[in-house]
Tab-separated table of C-alpha atoms in Angstrom:
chain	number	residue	atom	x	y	z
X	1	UNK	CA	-59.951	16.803	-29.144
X	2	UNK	CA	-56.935	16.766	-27.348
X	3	UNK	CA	-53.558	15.146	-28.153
X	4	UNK	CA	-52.786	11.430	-26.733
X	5	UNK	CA	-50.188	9.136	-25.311
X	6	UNK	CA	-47.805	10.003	-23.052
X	7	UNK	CA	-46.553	13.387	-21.427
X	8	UNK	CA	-43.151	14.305	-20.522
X	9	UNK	CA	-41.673	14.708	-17.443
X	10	UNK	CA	-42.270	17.775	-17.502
X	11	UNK	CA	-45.763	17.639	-18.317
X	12	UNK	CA	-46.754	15.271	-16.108
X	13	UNK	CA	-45.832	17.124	-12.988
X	14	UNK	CA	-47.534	19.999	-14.469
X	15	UNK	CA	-50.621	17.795	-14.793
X	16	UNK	CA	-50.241	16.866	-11.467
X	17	UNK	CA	-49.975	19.745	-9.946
X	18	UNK	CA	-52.595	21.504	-11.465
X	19	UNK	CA	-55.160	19.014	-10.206
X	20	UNK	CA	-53.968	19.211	-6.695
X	21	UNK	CA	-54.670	22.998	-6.934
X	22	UNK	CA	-58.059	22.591	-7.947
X	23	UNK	CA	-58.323	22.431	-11.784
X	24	UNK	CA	-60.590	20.216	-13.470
X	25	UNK	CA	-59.675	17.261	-15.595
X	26	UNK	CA	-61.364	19.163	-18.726
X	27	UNK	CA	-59.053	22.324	-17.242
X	28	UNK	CA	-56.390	20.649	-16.993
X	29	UNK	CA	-56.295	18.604	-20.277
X	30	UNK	CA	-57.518	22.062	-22.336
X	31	UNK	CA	-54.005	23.523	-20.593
X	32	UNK	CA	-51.448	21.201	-21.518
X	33	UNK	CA	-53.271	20.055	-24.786
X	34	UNK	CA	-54.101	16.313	-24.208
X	35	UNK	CA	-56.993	14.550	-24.120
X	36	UNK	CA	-59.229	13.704	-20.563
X	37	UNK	CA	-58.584	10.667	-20.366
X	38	UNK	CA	-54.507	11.043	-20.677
X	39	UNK	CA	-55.078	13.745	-18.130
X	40	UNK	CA	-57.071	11.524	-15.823
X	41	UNK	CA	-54.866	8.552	-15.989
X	42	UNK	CA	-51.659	10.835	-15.263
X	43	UNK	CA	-53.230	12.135	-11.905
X	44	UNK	CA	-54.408	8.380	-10.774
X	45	UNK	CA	-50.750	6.976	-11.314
X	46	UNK	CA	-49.455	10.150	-8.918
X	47	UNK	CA	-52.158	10.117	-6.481
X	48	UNK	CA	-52.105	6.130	-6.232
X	49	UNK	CA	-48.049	5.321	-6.864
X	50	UNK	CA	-46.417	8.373	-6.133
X	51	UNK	CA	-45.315	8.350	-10.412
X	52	UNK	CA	-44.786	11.354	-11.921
X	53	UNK	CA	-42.138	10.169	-14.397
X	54	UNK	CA	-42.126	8.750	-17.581
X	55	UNK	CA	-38.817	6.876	-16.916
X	56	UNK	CA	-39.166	3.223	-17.649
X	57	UNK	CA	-37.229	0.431	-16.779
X	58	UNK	CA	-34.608	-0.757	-19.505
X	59	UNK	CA	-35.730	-4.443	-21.039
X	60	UNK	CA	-34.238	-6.522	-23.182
X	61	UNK	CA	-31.707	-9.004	-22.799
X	62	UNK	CA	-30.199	-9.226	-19.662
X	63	UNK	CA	-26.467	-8.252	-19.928
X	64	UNK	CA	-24.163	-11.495	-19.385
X	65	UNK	CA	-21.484	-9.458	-17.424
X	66	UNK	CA	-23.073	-7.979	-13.995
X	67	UNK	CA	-21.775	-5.696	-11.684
X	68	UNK	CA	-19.354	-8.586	-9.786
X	69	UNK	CA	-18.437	-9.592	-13.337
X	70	UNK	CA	-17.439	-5.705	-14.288
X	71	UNK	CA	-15.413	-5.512	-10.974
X	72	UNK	CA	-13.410	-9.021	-11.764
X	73	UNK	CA	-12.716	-7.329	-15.770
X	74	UNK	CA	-11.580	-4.354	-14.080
X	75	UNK	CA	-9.232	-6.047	-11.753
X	76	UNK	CA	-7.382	-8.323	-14.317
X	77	UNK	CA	-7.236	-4.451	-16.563
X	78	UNK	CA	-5.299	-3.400	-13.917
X	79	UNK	CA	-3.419	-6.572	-13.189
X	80	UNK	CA	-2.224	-5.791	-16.546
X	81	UNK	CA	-2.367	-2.867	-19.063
X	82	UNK	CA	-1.100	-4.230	-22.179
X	83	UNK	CA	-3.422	-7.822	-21.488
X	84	UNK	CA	-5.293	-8.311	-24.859
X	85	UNK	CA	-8.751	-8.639	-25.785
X	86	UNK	CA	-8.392	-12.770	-26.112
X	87	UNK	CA	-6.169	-12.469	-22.999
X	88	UNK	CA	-8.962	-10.893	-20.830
X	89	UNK	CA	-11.693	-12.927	-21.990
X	90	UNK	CA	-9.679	-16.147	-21.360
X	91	UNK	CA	-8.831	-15.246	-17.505
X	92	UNK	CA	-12.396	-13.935	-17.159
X	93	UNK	CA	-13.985	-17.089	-18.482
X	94	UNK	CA	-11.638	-19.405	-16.005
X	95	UNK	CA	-13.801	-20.393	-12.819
X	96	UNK	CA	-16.837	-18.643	-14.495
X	97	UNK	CA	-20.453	-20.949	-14.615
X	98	UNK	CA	-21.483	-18.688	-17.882
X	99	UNK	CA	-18.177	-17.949	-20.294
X	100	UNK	CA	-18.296	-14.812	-22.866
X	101	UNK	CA	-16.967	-13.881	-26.354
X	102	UNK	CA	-14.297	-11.562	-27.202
X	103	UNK	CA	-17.043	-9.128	-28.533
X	104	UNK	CA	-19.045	-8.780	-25.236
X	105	UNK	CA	-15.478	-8.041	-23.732
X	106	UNK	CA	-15.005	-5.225	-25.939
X	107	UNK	CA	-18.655	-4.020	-25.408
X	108	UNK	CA	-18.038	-4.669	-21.616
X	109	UNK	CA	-14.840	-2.459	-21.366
X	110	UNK	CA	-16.297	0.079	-23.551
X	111	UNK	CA	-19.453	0.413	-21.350
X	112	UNK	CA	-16.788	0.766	-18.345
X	113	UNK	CA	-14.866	3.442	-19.965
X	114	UNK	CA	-11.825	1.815	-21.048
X	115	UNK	CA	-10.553	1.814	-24.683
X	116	UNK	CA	-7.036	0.681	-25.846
X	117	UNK	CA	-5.281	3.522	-26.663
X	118	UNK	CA	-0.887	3.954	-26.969
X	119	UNK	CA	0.674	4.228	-23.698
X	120	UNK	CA	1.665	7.672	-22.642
X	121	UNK	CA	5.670	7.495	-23.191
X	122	UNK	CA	7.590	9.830	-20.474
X	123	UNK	CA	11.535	9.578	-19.230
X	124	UNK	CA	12.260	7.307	-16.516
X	125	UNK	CA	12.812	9.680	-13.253
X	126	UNK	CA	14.846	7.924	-10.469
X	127	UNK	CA	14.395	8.806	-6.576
X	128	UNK	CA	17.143	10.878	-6.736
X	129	UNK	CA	16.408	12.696	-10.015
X	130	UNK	CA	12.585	13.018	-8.476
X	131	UNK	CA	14.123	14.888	-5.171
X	132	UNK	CA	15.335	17.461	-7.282
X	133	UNK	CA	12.780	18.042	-9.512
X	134	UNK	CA	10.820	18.991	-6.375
X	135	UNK	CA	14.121	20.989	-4.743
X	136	UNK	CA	13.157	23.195	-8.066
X	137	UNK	CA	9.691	23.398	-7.808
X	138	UNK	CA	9.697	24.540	-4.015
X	139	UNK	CA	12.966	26.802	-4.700
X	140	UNK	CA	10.600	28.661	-7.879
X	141	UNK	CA	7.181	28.342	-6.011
X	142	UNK	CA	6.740	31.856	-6.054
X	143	UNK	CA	8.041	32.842	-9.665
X	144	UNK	CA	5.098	34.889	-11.404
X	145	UNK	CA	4.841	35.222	-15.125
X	146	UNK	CA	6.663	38.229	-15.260
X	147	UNK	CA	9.724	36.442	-13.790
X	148	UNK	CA	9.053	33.350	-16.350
X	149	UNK	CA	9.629	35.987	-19.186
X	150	UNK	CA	12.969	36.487	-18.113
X	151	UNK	CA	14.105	33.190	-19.014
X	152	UNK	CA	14.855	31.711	-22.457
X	153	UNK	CA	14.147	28.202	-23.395
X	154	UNK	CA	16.891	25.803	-25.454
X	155	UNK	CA	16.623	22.458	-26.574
X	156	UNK	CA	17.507	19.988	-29.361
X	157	UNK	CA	15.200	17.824	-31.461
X	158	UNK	CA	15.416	14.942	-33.877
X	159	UNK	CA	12.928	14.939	-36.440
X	160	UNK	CA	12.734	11.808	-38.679
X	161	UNK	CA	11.620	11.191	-42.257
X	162	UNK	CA	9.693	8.120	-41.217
X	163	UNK	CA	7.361	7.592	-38.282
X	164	UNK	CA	6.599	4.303	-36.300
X	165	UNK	CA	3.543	4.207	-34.115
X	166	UNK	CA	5.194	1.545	-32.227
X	167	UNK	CA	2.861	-1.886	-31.650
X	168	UNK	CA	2.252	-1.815	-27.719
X	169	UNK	CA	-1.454	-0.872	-26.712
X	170	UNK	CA	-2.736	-0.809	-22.860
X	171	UNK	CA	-6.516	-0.439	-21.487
X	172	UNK	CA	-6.903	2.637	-19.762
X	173	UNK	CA	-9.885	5.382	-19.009
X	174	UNK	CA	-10.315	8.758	-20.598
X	175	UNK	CA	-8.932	10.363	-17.088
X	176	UNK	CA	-5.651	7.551	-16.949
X	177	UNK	CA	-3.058	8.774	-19.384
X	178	UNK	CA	-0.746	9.704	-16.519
X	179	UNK	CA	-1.660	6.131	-14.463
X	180	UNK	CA	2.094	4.569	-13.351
X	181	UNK	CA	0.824	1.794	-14.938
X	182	UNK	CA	-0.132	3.371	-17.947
X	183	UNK	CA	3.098	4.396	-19.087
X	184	UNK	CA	6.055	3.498	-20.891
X	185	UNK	CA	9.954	4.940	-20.523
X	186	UNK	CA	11.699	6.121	-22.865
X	187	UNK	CA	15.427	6.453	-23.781
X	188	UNK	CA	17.172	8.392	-26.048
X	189	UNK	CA	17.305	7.561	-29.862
X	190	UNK	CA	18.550	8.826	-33.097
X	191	UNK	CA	18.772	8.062	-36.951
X	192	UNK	CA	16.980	8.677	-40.166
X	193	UNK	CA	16.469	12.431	-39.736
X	194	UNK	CA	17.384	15.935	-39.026
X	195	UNK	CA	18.538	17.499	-36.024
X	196	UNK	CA	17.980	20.923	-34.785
X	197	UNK	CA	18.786	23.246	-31.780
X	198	UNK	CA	16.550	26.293	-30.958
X	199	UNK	CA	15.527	28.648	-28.382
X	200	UNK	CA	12.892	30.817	-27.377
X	201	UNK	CA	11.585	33.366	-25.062
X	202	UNK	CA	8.594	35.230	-23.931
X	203	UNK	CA	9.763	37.675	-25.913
X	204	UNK	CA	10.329	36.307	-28.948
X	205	UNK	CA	11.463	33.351	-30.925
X	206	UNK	CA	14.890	32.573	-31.718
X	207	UNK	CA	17.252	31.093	-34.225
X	208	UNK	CA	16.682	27.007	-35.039
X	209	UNK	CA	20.218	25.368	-35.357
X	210	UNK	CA	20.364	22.419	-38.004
X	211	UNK	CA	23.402	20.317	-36.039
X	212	UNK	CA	23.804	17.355	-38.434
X	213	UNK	CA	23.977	14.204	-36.826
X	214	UNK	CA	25.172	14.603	-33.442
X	215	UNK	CA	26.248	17.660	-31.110
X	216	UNK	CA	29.772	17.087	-28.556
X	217	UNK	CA	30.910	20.069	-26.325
X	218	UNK	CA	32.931	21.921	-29.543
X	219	UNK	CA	29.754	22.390	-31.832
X	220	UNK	CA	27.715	23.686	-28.626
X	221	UNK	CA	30.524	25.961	-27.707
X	222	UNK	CA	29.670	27.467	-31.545
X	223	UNK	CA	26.068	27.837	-30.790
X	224	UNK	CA	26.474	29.313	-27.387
X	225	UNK	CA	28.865	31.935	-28.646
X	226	UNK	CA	27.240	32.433	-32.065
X	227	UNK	CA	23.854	32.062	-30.931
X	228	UNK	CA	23.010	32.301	-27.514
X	229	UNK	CA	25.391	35.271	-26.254
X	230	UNK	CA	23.850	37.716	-29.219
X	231	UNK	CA	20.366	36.530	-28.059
X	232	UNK	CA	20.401	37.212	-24.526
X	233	UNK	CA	22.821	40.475	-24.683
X	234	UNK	CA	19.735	42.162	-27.147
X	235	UNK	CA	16.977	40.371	-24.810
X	236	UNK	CA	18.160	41.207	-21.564
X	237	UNK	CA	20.779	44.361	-21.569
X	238	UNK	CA	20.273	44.869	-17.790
X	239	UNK	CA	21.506	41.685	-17.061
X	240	UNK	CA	18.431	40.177	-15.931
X	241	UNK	CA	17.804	37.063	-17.829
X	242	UNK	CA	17.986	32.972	-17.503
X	243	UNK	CA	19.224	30.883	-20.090
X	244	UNK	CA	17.671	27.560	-20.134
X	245	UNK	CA	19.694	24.322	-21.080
X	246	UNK	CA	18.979	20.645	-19.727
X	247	UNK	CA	21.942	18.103	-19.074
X	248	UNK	CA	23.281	16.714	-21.714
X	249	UNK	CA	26.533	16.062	-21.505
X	250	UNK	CA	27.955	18.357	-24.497
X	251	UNK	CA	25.808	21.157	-21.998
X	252	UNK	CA	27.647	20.000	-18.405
X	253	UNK	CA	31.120	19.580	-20.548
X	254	UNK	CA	33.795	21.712	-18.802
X	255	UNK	CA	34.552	24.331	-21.572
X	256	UNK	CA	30.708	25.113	-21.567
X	257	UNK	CA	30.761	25.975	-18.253
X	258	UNK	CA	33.957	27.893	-18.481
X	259	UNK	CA	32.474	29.809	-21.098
X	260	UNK	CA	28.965	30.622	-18.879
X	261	UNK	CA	31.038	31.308	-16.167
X	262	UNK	CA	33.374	34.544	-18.155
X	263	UNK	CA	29.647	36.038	-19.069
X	264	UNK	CA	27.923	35.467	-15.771
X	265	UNK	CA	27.835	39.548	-15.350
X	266	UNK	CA	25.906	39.376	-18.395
X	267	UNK	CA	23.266	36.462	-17.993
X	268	UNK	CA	22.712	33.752	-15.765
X	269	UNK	CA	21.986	29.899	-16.365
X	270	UNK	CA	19.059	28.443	-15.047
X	271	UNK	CA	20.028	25.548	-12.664
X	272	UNK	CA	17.943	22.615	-14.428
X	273	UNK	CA	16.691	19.345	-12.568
X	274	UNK	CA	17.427	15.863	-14.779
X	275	UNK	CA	14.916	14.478	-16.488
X	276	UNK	CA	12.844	17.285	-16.926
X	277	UNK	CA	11.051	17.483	-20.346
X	278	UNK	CA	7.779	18.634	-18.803
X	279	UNK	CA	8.606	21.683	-17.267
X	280	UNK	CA	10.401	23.111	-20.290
X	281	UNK	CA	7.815	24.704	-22.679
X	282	UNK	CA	9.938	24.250	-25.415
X	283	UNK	CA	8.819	20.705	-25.579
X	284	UNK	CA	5.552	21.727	-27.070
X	285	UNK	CA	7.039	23.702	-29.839
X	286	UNK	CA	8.942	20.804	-30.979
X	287	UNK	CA	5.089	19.164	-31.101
X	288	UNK	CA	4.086	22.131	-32.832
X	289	UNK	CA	6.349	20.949	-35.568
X	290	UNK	CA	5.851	17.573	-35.579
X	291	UNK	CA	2.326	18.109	-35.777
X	292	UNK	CA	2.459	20.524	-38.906
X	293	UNK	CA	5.436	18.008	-40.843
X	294	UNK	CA	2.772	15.388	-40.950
X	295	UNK	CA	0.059	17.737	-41.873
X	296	UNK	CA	1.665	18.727	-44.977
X	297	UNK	CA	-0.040	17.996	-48.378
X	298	UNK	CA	3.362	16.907	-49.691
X	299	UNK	CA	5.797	15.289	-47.272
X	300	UNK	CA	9.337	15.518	-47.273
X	301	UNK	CA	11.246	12.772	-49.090
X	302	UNK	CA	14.739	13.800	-48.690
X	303	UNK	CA	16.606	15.032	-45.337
X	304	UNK	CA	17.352	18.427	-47.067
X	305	UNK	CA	13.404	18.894	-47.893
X	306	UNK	CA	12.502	18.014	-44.466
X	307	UNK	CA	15.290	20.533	-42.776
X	308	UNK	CA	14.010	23.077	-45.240
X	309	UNK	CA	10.586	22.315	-44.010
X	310	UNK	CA	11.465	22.282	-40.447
X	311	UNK	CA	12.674	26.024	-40.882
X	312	UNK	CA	10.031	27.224	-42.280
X	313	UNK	CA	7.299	25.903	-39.740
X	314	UNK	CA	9.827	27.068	-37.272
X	315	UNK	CA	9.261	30.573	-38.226
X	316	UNK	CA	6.330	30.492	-38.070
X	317	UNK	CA	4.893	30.220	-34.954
X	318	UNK	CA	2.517	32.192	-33.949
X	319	UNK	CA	3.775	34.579	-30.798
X	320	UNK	CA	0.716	34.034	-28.908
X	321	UNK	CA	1.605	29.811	-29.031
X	322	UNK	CA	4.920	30.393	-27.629
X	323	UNK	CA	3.601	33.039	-24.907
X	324	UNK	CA	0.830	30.907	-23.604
X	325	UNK	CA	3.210	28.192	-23.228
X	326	UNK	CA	5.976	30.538	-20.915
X	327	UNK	CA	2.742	31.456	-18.944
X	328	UNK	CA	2.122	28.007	-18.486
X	329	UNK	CA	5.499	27.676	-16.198
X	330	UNK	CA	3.465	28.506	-12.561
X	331	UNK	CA	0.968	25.583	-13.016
X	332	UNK	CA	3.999	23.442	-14.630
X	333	UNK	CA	5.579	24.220	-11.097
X	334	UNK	CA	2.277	23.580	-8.809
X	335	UNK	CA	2.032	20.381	-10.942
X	336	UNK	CA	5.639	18.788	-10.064
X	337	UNK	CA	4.447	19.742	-6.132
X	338	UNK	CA	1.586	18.213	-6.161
X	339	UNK	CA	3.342	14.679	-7.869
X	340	UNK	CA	5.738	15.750	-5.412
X	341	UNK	CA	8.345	15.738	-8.239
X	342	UNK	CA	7.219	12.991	-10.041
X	343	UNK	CA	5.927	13.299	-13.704
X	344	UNK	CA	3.277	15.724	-14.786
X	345	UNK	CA	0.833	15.380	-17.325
X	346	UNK	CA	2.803	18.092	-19.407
């Protein structure tokens, strides 16, 4: 005797369709395995009500938030991000016949997509800073890889003994991290750690500066001359490579630029739009770190453990991290003309 109950989808239209091409019930149901009488009622349902699914309708409760109520939640989510749970519930409730909890809230914006999550924390970019970000992109367009490897990357870095997740939580969906409205600016901040200088290249990765506490236009001078001129001299003898530096003002100060200027027959300086964090791969590195200090199984509790630490993950980085992030610089490019300079979601 054949199996009973119900068939799959799959079955069923297989059921069905071997009836309409001429097989018996008793062929059919010695085919597929099931008993006559599952095969028979299968082929009345398709021939009488067109079904040949199994899908049912959902039952149960009927869900207090409908799809006018889920467009009203969404609206006061984007009315505002950082609104909380007892927030949203008490504007949604206000001019409603049937009011809901807290919980259904949470079960409603989960169901939607939305979870409360950190905001995504990026520099403040003004209109003017934004026109040049794009003057860059459009003026290295049509830079290829190969011409990315001829740059090397600088940067400093605090890195602090103590973290703070910070308290301020938004709604967003899994696709909104870069949402204007999901953000937060940030400014520049110091204390309670150790701070470092490095640089990199396609080629290799280079020396990682401790700089104490703070770096004016005198320490950098030491660094460029110490550091940097060696670097790019062995990296580039024909004269053919970029040094990277953003704009802080120890970088912009005029002895700096005295100095670039006697050795531009031997490198050049890569002009560098403001507020530019995104499109300089050395950003990720410093995650890199970050990301291995706090997976240690002993954490640093003094500022000379964590420098010593800091070293040591430092070197080492695997070459094919640092690479993939140099070939990265074309999309990091397409990216800022797309935003049409604005911020990227690098």
């Amino acid at each position: 005797m054949g199996k009973k109950g119900d068939l799959s989808n799959f079955e069923r239209g297989i059921c069905f369709g071997t009836r309409r091409v001429g097989l018996s019930i008793s062929q059919s149901a010695q085919l597929l395995g099931f008993s006559r009488t599952t095969i028979s009622r299968v082929y009345k349902e398709g021939c009488e009500k067109g079904k040949t699914s199994s899908i049912r309708h959902s039952c149960g409760r009927k869900c207090l938030v409908d799809a006018r109520g889920q467009r009203r939640m969404c609206r006061l989510i984007q009315a505002d991000r950082r609104a909380t749970l007892t927030e949203i519930t008490t504007c949604y409730n206000r001019g409603m016949q049937q009011s809901i909890c807290e919980a259904t809230t949470r079960t409603t914006l989960r169901w939607m997509g939305y979870n409360s999550r950190r905001p995504h924390r990026i520099p403040l970019i003004s209109t003017t800073n934004r026109k040049k970000r794009l003057q860059f992109a459009r003026a290295h367009q049509n830079w290829t890889v190969e011409d990315w490897k001829n740059v090397t990357w600088s940067d400093e870095s605090r890195f602090l003994l103590r973290h703070s997740d910070g308290r301020v939580r938004i709604w967003r969906k899994l696709n909104e991290n870069m949402d204007p409205s999901c953000l937060v600016t940030t400014v520049q901040a110091g204390g309670g750690g150790v701070m470092v200088w490095g640089m990199f290249s396609w080629h290799t990765l280079g020396p990682l500066v401790p700089i104490g506490h703070g770096l004016n236009a005198t320490g950098y001078l030491s660094i460029v001359s110490d550091h940097v001129h060696p670097f790019m001299t062995t990296m580039y003898p024909s004269s053919d490579g970029y040094f990277q530096q953003d704009n802080a003002p120890c970088h912009k100060a005029q002895i700096i630029s005295n100095w670039f200027l006697e050795h531009d027959n031997e490198f050049n300086v890569l002009k560098w739009p403001p507020k530019s964090p995104d499109l300089n791969p050395i950003e990720h590195l410093w995650d890199v770190v970050e990301r291995e200090l706090r997976a240690l199984d002993v954490h640093p509790t003094n500022l000379h453990q964590l420098q010593d630490a800091i070293l040591s993950i430092w070197a080492n980085i695997s070459k094919e991290c640092f690479q993939h992030l140099v070939e990265s610089m074309p999309h990091r490019i397409k990216a800022v003309l797309k935003v049409k300079g604005g911020q990227t979601q690098y």
